[in-house]
Short mmCIF file of C-alpha atoms and ligand atoms in Angstrom, two decimals:
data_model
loop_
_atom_site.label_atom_id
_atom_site.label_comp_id
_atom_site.label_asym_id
_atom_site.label_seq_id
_atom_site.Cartn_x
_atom_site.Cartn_y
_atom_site.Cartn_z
CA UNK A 1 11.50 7.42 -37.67
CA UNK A 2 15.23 6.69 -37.08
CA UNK A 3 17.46 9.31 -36.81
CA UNK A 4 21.48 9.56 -37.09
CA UNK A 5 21.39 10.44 -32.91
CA UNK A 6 18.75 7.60 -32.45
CA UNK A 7 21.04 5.15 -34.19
CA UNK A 8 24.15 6.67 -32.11
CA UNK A 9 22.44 6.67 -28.53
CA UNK A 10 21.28 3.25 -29.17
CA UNK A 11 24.67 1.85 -29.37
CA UNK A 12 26.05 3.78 -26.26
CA UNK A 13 22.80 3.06 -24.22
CA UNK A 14 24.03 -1.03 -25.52
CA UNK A 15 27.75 -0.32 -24.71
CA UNK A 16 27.77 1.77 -21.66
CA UNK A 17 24.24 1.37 -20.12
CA UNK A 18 23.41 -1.85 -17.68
CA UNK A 19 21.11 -4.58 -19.69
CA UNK A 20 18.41 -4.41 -16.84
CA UNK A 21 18.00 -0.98 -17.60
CA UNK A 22 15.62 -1.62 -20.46
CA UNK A 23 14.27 1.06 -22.31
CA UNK A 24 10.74 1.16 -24.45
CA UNK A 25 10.92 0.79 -27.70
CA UNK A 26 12.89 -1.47 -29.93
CA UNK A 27 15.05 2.20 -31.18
CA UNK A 28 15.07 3.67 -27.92
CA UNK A 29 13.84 7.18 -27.81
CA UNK A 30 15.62 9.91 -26.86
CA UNK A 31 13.98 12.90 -25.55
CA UNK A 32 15.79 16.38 -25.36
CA UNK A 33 12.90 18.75 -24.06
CA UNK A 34 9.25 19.25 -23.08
CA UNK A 35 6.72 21.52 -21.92
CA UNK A 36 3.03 21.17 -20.82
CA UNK A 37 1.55 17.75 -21.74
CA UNK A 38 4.39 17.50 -24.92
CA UNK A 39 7.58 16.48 -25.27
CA UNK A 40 10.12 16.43 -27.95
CA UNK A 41 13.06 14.34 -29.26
CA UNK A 42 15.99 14.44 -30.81
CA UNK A 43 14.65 14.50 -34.46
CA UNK A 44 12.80 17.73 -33.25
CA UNK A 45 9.46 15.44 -33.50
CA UNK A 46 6.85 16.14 -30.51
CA UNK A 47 4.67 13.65 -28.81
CA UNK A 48 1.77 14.12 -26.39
CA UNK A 49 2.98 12.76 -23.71
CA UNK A 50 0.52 10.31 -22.05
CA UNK A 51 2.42 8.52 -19.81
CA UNK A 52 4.44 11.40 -17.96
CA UNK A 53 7.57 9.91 -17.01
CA UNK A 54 5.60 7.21 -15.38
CA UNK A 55 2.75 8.55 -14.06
CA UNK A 56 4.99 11.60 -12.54
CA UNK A 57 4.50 14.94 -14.25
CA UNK A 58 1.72 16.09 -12.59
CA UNK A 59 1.87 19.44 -13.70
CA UNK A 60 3.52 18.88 -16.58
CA UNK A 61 6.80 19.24 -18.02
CA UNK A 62 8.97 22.36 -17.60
CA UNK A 63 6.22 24.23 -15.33
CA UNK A 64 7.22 28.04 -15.40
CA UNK A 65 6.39 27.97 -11.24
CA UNK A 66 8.18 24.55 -10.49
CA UNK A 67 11.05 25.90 -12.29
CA UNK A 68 10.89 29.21 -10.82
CA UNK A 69 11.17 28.01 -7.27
CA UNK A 70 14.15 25.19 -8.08
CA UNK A 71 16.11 28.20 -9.93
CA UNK A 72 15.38 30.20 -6.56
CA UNK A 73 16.59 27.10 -4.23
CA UNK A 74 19.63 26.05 -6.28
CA UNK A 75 20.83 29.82 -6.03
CA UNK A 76 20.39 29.66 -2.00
CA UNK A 77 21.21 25.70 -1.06
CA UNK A 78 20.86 22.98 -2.96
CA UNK A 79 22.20 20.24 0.49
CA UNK A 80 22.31 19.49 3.34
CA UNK A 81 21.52 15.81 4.19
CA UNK A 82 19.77 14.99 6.42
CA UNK A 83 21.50 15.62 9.77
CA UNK A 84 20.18 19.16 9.41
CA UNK A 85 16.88 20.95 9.16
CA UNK A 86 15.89 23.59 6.42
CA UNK A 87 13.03 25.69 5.87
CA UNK A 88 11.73 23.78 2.41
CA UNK A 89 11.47 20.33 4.16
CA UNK A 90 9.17 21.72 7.19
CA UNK A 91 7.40 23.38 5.35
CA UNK A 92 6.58 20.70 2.96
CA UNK A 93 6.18 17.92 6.23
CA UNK A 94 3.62 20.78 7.50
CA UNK A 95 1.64 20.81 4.03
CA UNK A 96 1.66 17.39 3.71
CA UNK A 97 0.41 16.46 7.44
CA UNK A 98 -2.35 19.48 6.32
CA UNK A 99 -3.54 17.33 2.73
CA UNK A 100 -3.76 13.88 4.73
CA UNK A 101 -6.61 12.58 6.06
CA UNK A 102 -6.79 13.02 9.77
CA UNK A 103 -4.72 11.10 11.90
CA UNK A 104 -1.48 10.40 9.57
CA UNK A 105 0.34 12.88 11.00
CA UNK A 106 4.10 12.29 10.99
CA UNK A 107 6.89 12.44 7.86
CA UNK A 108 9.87 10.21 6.57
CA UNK A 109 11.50 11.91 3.68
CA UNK A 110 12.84 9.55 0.70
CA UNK A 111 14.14 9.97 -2.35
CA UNK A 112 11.89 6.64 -4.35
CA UNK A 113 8.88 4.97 -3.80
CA UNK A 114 10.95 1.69 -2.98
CA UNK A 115 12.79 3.64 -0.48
CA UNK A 116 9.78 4.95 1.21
CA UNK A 117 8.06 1.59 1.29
CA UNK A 118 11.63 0.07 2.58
CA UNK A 119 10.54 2.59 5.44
CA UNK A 120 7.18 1.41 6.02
CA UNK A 121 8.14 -1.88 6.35
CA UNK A 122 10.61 -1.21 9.48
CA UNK A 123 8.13 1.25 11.04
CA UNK A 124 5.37 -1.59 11.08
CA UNK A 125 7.87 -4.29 12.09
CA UNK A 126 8.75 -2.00 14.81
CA UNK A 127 5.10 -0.60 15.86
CA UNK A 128 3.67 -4.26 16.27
CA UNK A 129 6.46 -6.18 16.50
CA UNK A 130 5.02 -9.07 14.19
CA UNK A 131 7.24 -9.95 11.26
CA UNK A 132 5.03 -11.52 8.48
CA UNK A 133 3.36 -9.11 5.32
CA UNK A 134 0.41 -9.78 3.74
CA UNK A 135 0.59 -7.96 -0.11
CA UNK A 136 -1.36 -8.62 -3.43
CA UNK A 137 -1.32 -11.00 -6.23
CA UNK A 138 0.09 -8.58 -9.18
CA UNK A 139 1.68 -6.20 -6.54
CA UNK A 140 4.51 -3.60 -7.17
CA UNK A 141 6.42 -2.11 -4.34
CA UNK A 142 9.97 -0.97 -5.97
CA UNK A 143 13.72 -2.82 -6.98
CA UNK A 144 15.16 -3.03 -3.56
CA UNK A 145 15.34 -6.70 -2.00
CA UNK A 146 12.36 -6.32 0.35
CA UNK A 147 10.31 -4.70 -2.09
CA UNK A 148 10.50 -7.54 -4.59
CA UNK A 149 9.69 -9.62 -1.43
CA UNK A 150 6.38 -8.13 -1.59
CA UNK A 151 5.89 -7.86 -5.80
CA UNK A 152 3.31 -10.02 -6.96
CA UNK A 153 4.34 -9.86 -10.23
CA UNK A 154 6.96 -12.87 -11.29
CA UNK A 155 8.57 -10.92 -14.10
CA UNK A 156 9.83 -8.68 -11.34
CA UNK A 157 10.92 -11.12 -9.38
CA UNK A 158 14.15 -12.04 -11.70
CA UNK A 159 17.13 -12.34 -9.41
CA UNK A 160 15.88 -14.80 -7.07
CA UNK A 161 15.24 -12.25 -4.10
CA UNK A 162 12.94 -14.82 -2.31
CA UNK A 163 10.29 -13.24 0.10
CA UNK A 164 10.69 -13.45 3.42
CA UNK A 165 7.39 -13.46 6.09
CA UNK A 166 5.31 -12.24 2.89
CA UNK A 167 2.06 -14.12 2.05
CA UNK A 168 0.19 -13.06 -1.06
CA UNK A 169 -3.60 -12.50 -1.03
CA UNK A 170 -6.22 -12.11 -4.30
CA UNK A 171 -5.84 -9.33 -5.62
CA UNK A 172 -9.38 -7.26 -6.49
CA UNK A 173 -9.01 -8.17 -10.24
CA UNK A 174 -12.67 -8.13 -11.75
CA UNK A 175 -11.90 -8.69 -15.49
CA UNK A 176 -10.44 -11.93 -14.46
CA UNK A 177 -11.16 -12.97 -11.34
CA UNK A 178 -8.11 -15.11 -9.39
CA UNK A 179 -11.81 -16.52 -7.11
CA UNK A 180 -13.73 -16.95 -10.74
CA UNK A 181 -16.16 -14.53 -9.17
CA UNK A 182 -18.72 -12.13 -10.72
CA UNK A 183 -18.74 -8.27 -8.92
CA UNK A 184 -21.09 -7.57 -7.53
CA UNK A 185 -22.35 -11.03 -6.64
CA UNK A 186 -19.23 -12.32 -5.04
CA UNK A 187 -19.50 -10.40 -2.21
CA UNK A 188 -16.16 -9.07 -2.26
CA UNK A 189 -14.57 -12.81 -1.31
CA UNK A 190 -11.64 -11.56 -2.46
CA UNK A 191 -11.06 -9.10 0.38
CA UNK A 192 -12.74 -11.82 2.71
CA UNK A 193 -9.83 -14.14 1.45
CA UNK A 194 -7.51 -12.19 3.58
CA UNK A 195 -8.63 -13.85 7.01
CA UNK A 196 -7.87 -17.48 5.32
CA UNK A 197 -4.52 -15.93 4.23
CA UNK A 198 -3.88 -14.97 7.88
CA UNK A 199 -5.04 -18.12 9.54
CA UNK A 200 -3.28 -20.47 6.50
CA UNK A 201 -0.59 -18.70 5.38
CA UNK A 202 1.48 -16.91 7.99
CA UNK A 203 2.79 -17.28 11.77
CA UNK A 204 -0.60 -15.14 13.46
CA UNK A 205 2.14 -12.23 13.57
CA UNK A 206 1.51 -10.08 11.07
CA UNK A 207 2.59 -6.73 10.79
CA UNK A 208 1.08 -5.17 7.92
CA UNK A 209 -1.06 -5.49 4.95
CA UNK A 210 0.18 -3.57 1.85
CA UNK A 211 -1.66 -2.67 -1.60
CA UNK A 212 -1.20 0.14 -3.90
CA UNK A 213 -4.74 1.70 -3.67
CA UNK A 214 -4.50 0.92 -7.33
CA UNK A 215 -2.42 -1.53 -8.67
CA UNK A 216 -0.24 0.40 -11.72
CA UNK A 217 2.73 -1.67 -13.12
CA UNK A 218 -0.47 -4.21 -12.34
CA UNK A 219 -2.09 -3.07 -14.78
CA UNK A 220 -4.52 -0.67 -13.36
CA UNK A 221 -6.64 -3.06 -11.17
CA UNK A 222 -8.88 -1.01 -9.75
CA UNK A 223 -11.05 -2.36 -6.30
CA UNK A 224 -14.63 -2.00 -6.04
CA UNK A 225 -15.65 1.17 -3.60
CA UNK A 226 -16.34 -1.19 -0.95
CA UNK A 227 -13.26 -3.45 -1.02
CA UNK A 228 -10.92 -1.41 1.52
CA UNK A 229 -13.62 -1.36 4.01
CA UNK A 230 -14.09 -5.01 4.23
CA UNK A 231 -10.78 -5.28 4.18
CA UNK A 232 -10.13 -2.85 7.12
CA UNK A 233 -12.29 -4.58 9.17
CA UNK A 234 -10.49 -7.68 9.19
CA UNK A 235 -6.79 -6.14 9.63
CA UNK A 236 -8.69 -4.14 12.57
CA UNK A 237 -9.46 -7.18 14.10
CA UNK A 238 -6.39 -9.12 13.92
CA UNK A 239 -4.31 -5.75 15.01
CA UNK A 240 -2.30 -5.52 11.38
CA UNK A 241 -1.53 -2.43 10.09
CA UNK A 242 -2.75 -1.11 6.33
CA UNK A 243 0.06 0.47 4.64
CA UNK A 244 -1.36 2.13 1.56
CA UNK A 245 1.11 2.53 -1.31
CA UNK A 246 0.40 5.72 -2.82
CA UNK A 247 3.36 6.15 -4.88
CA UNK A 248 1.00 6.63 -8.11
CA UNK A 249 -2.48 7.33 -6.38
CA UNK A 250 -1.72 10.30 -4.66
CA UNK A 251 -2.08 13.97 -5.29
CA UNK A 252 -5.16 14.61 -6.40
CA UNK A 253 -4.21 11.61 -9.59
CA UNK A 254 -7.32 9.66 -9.17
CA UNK A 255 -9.98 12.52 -9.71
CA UNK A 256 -10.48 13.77 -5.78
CA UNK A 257 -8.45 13.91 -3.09
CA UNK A 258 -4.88 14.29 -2.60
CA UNK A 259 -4.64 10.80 -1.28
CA UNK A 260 -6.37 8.53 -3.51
CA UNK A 261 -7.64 5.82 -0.81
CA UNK A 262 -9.65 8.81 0.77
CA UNK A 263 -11.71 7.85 -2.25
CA UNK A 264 -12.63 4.33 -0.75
CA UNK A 265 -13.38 5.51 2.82
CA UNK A 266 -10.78 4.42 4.98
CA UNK A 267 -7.50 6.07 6.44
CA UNK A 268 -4.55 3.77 6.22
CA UNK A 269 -2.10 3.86 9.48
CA UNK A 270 0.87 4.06 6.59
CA UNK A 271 1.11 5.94 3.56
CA UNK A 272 3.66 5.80 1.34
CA UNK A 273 4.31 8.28 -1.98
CA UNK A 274 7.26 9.53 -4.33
CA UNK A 275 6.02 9.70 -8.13
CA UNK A 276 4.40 12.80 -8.94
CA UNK A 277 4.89 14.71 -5.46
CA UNK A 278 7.86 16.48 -6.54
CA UNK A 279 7.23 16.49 -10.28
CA UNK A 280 10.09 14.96 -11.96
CA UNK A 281 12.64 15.87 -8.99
CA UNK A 282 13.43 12.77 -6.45
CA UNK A 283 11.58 13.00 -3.41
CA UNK A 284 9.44 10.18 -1.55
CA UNK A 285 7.25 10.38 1.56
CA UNK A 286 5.94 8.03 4.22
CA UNK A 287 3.38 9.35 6.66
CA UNK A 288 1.52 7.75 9.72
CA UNK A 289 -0.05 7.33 12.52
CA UNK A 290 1.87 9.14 15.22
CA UNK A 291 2.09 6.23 17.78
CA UNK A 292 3.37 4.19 15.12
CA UNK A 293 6.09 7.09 13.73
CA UNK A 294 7.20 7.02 16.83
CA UNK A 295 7.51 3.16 17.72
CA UNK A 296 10.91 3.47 14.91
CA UNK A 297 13.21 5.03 17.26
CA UNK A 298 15.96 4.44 14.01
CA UNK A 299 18.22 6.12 13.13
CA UNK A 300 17.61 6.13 9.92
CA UNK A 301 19.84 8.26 7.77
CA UNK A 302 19.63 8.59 3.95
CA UNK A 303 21.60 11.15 2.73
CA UNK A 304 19.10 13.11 0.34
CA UNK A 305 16.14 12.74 1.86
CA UNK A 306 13.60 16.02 1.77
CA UNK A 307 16.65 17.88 0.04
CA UNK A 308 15.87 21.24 -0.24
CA UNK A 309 15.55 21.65 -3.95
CA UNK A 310 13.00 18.84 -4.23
CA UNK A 311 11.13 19.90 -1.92
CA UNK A 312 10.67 23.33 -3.17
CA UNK A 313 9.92 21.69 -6.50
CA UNK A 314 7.16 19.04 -4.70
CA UNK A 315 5.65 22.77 -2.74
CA UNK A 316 5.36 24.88 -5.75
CA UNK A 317 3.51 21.01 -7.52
CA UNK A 318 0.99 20.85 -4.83
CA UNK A 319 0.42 24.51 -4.60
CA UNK A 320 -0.42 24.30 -8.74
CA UNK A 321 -2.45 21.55 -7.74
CA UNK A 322 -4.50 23.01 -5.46
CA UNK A 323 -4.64 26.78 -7.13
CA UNK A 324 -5.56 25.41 -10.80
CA UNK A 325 -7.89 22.67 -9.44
CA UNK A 326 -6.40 19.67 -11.00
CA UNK A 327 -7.50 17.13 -9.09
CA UNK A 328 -11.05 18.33 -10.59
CA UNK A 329 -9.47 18.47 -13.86
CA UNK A 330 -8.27 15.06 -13.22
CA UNK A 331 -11.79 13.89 -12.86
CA UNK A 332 -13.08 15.35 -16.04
CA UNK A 333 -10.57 14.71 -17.94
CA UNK A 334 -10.12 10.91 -17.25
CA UNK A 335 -14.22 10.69 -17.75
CA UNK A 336 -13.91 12.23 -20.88
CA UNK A 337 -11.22 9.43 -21.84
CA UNK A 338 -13.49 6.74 -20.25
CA UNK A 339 -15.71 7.78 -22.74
CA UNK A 340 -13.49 8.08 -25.24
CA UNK A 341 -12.08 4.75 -24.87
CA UNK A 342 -15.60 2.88 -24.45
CA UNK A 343 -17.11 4.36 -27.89
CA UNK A 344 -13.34 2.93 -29.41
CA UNK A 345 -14.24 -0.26 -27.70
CA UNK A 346 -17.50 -0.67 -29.69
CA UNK A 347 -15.45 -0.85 -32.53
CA UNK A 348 -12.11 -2.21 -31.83
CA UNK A 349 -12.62 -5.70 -30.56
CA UNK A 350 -8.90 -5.25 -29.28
CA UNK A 351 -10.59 -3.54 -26.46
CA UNK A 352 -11.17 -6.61 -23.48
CA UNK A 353 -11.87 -3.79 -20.50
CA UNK A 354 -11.15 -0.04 -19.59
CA UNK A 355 -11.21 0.92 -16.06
CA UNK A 356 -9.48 3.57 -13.23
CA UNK A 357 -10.38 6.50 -11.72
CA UNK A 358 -9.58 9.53 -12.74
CA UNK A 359 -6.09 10.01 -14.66
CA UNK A 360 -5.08 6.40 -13.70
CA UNK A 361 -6.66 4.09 -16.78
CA UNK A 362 -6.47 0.91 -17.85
CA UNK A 363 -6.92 -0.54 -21.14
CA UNK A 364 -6.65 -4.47 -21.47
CA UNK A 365 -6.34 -5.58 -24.84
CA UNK A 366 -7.61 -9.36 -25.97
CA UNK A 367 -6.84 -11.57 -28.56
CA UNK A 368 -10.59 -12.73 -28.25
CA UNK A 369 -13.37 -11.53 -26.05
CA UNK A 370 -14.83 -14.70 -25.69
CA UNK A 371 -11.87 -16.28 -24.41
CA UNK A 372 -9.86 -13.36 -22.91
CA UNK A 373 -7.18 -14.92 -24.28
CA UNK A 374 -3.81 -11.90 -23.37
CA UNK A 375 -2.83 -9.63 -26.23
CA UNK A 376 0.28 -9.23 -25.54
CA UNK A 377 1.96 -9.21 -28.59
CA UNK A 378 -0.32 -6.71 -30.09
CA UNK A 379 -0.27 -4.78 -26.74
CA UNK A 380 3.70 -3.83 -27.67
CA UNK A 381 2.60 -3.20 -30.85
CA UNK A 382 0.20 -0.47 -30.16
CA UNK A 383 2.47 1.29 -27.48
CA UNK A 384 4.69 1.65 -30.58
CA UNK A 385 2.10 2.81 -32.98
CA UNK A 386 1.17 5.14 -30.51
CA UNK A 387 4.59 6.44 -30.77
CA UNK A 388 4.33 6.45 -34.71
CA UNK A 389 1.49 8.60 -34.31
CA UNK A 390 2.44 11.04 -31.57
CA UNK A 391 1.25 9.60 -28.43
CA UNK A 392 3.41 8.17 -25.65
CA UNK A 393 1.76 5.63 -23.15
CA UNK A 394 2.51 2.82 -21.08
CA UNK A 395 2.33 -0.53 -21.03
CA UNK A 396 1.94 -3.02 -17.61
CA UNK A 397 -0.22 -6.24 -16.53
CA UNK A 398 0.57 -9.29 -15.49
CA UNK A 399 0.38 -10.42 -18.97
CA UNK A 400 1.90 -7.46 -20.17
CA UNK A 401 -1.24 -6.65 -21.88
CA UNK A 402 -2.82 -3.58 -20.10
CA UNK A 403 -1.87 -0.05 -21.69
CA UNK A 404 -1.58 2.55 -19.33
CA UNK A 405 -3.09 6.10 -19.59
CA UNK A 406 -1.62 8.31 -16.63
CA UNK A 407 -0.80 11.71 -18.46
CA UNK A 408 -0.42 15.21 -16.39
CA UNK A 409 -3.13 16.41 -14.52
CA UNK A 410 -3.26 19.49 -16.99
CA UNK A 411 -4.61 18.11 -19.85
CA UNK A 412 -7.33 19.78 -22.03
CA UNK A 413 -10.18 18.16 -23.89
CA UNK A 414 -8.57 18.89 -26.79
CA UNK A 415 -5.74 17.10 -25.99
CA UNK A 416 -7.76 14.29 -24.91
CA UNK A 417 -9.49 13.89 -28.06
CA UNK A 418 -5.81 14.07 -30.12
CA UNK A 419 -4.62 11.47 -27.92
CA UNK A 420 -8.24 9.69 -28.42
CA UNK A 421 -7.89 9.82 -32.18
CA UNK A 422 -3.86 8.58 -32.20
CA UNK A 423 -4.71 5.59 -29.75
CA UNK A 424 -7.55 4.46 -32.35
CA UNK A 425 -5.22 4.93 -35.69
CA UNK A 426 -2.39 2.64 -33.20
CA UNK A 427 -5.19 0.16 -32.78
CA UNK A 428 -6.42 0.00 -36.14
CA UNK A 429 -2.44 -0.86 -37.21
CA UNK A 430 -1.89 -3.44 -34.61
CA UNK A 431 -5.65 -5.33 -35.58
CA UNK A 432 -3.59 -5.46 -38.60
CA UNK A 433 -0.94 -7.56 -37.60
CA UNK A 434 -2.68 -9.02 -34.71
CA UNK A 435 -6.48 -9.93 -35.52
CA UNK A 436 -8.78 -10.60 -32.73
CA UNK A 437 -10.59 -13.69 -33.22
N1 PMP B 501 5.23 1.50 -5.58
C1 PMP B 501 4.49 1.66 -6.69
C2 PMP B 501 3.01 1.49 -6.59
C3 PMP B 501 5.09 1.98 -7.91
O1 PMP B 501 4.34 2.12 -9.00
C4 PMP B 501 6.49 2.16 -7.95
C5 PMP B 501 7.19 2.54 -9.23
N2 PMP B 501 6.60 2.20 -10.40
C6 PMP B 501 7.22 1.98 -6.77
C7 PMP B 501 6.55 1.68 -5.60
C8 PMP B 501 8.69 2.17 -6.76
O2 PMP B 501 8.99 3.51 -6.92
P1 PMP B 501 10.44 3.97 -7.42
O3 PMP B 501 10.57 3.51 -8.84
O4 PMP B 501 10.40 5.46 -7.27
O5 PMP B 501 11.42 3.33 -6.51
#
């Protein structure tokens, strides 16, 4: 599906564009506009669009009521920094403090979700005064140095950032257990693990634990409901903080609430989110616990932070959210997909697992279900047959065999069954090339 511009952008993306920015696809794709759930590229060809700019588009592309209230801001003040206050960022701090569960109750704006977990970091070195992390097996925090620190993911770790005061614990990964364990029977050991990570692995001073409430680049490894209190309970009684990274969970993404650990019962003393908050325009939050805000005296000046046009864009998002019920959408939606996705599973023996919650799904292909021998060969190959037939999605895992399903929180059931029918035609081509045993 080459075109001349495809051909053209490929060789300026090679001559002018840094080789660790990759791009999907072998001929890069080039998008020049979208609306709703679709976008379009350069050969005028539209694609349902099932992976949102990375799990960010809540709303969808082009939304007539983000746009309207960026076109409104960009006429009044589009700057400031962050040395002085506007209306847009207190009113967004207030709304946010308003949507989190009680007791978080104090902003950091950001501009990325490495940023704001850059931020959490400090605050909970500062609050406790400990220096050692605890994160998860399969982890991903963001590109910055620290942030690697705390990846568990080695293809991410690629320039030798080495972590400092980080100790990695089992990450709740029931298709292939790191503990060989069977939910429900094991008991959650994984979780348990964490107190023989504290007493083996680190000084006693820990400052934090940190997990995305589900693990996306991961590959969607989603915890059992009772994992986060069993693991609260331990932090609780060694004193270590839970930051929750939320930078994909949040906004009403996994099916309920506008923070997706609500879901699991607990209330994190850190929360950290960019993503889908501000719908395509930069903007990253961290929120806590008062008492531990205010242990980070700083300063702390970034120069964009809570600019005023993002966060008129990340008001009008959460106000569409709320006032067209998407987070309930979300939860249909993503269990009509489950469903979806199962029946295809009966018959495409590429299908190892499905899982998530709401919009935030998982599908791990095998070579062999026996076995669960990693298809990730045949993983890149149906991200690109998706692509041949219409549908964009992701791809992540620590085997780089997990596709990811995080489209807008807009979709219809229509759109759901298109997407449905494209993802089994992409299957059907790779089980070409790529039998299953
Ligand atoms: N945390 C999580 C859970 C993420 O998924 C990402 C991005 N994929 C980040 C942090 C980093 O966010 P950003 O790319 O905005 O820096």
């Amino acid at each position: 599906m080459a075109t001349v511009s495809a051909g053209r952008n490929a060789a300026r993306k090679a001559r002018y564009l840094m080789e660790c920015q990759r791009t999907y696809f072998r001929e890069p794709l080039t998008l020049v506009s979208g609306r709703g759930a679709y976008v379009t590229d350069d050969a005028g060809r539209q694609y349902l669009d099932f992976f949102a700019g990375i799990a960010v588009l809540l709303v969808g592309h082009s939304h007539p009521k983000v746009n309207a209230a960026v076109h409104d801001q960009i006429d009044k003040l589009t700057h400031t920094s962050t040395l002085y206050l506007t209306e847009p960022m207190l009113d967004l701090a207030e709304r946010i403090v308003e949507a989190a569960p009680a007791g978080l109750d104090k902003v950091f704006f950001g501009n990325s979700g490495t940023e704001a977990n850059e931020v959490a970091a400090a605050l909970a070195r500062h609050f406790t005064g400990a220096k050692d992390f605890i994160a998860l097996d399969h982890a991903y925090h963001g590109r910055s140095m620290w942030t690697i620190g705390v990846s568990g993911l080695a293809a991410y770790r690629n320039f030798g950032a080495e972590p400092q005061h980080v100790a990695f614990a089992p990450n709740a990964y029931c298709y292939r257990c790191p503990l060989q364990l069977t939910y429900p029977s094991c008991g959650i050991a994984c979780a348990k693990a964490i107190e023989d990570v504290i007493a083996t692995q680190t000084s006693g001073g820990v400052a934090a634990f940190y997990a995305e409430t589900i693990q996306g680049v991961g590959g969607i490894i989603t915890p059992p409901p009772e994992y986060y209190t069993v693991v609260k309970e331990i932090l609780d009684r060694h004193g270590i903080l839970f930051i929750a990274d939320e930078v994909q969970t949040a906004w009403g993404r996994l099916g309920r609430s506008m923070f997706g650990i609500s879901d699991w019962g607990v209330t994190p003393d850190i929360v950290t989110s960019a993503k889908g908050l501000g719908n395509g325009f930069p903007i990253s939050i961290v929120i806590a616990r008062r008492e531990v805000a205010d242990a980070y005296k700083g300063p702390h000046i970034n120069t964009f932070g809570g600019n005023p046009v993002s966060a008129r864009a990340a008001l009008a998002t959460l106000e569409i959210v709320e006032e067209d019920g998407l987070a309930a959408n979300a939860q249909r939606m993503g269990a009509r997909l489950m469903d979806g996705l199962r029946e295809l599973a009966l018959r495409r023996p590429l299908i190892g697992d499905v899982r998530g919650r709401g919009l935030m799904i998982g599908v791990e292909l095998v070579r062999d279900r026996a076995t669960k021998e990693p298809a990730g060969a045949a993983t890149e190959a149906v991200v690109d047959a998706c692509r041949d037939a219409g549908l964009l999605v992701g791809r992540g895992g620590v085997h780089g065999s997990v596709i990811r399903i995080q489209p807008p929180l807009i979709i219809t059931s229509a759109q759901v069954d298109d997407a449905l029918a494209m993802f089994d035609t992409a299957l059907a081509a790779a089980e070409l090339v790529y039998p299953c045993a």
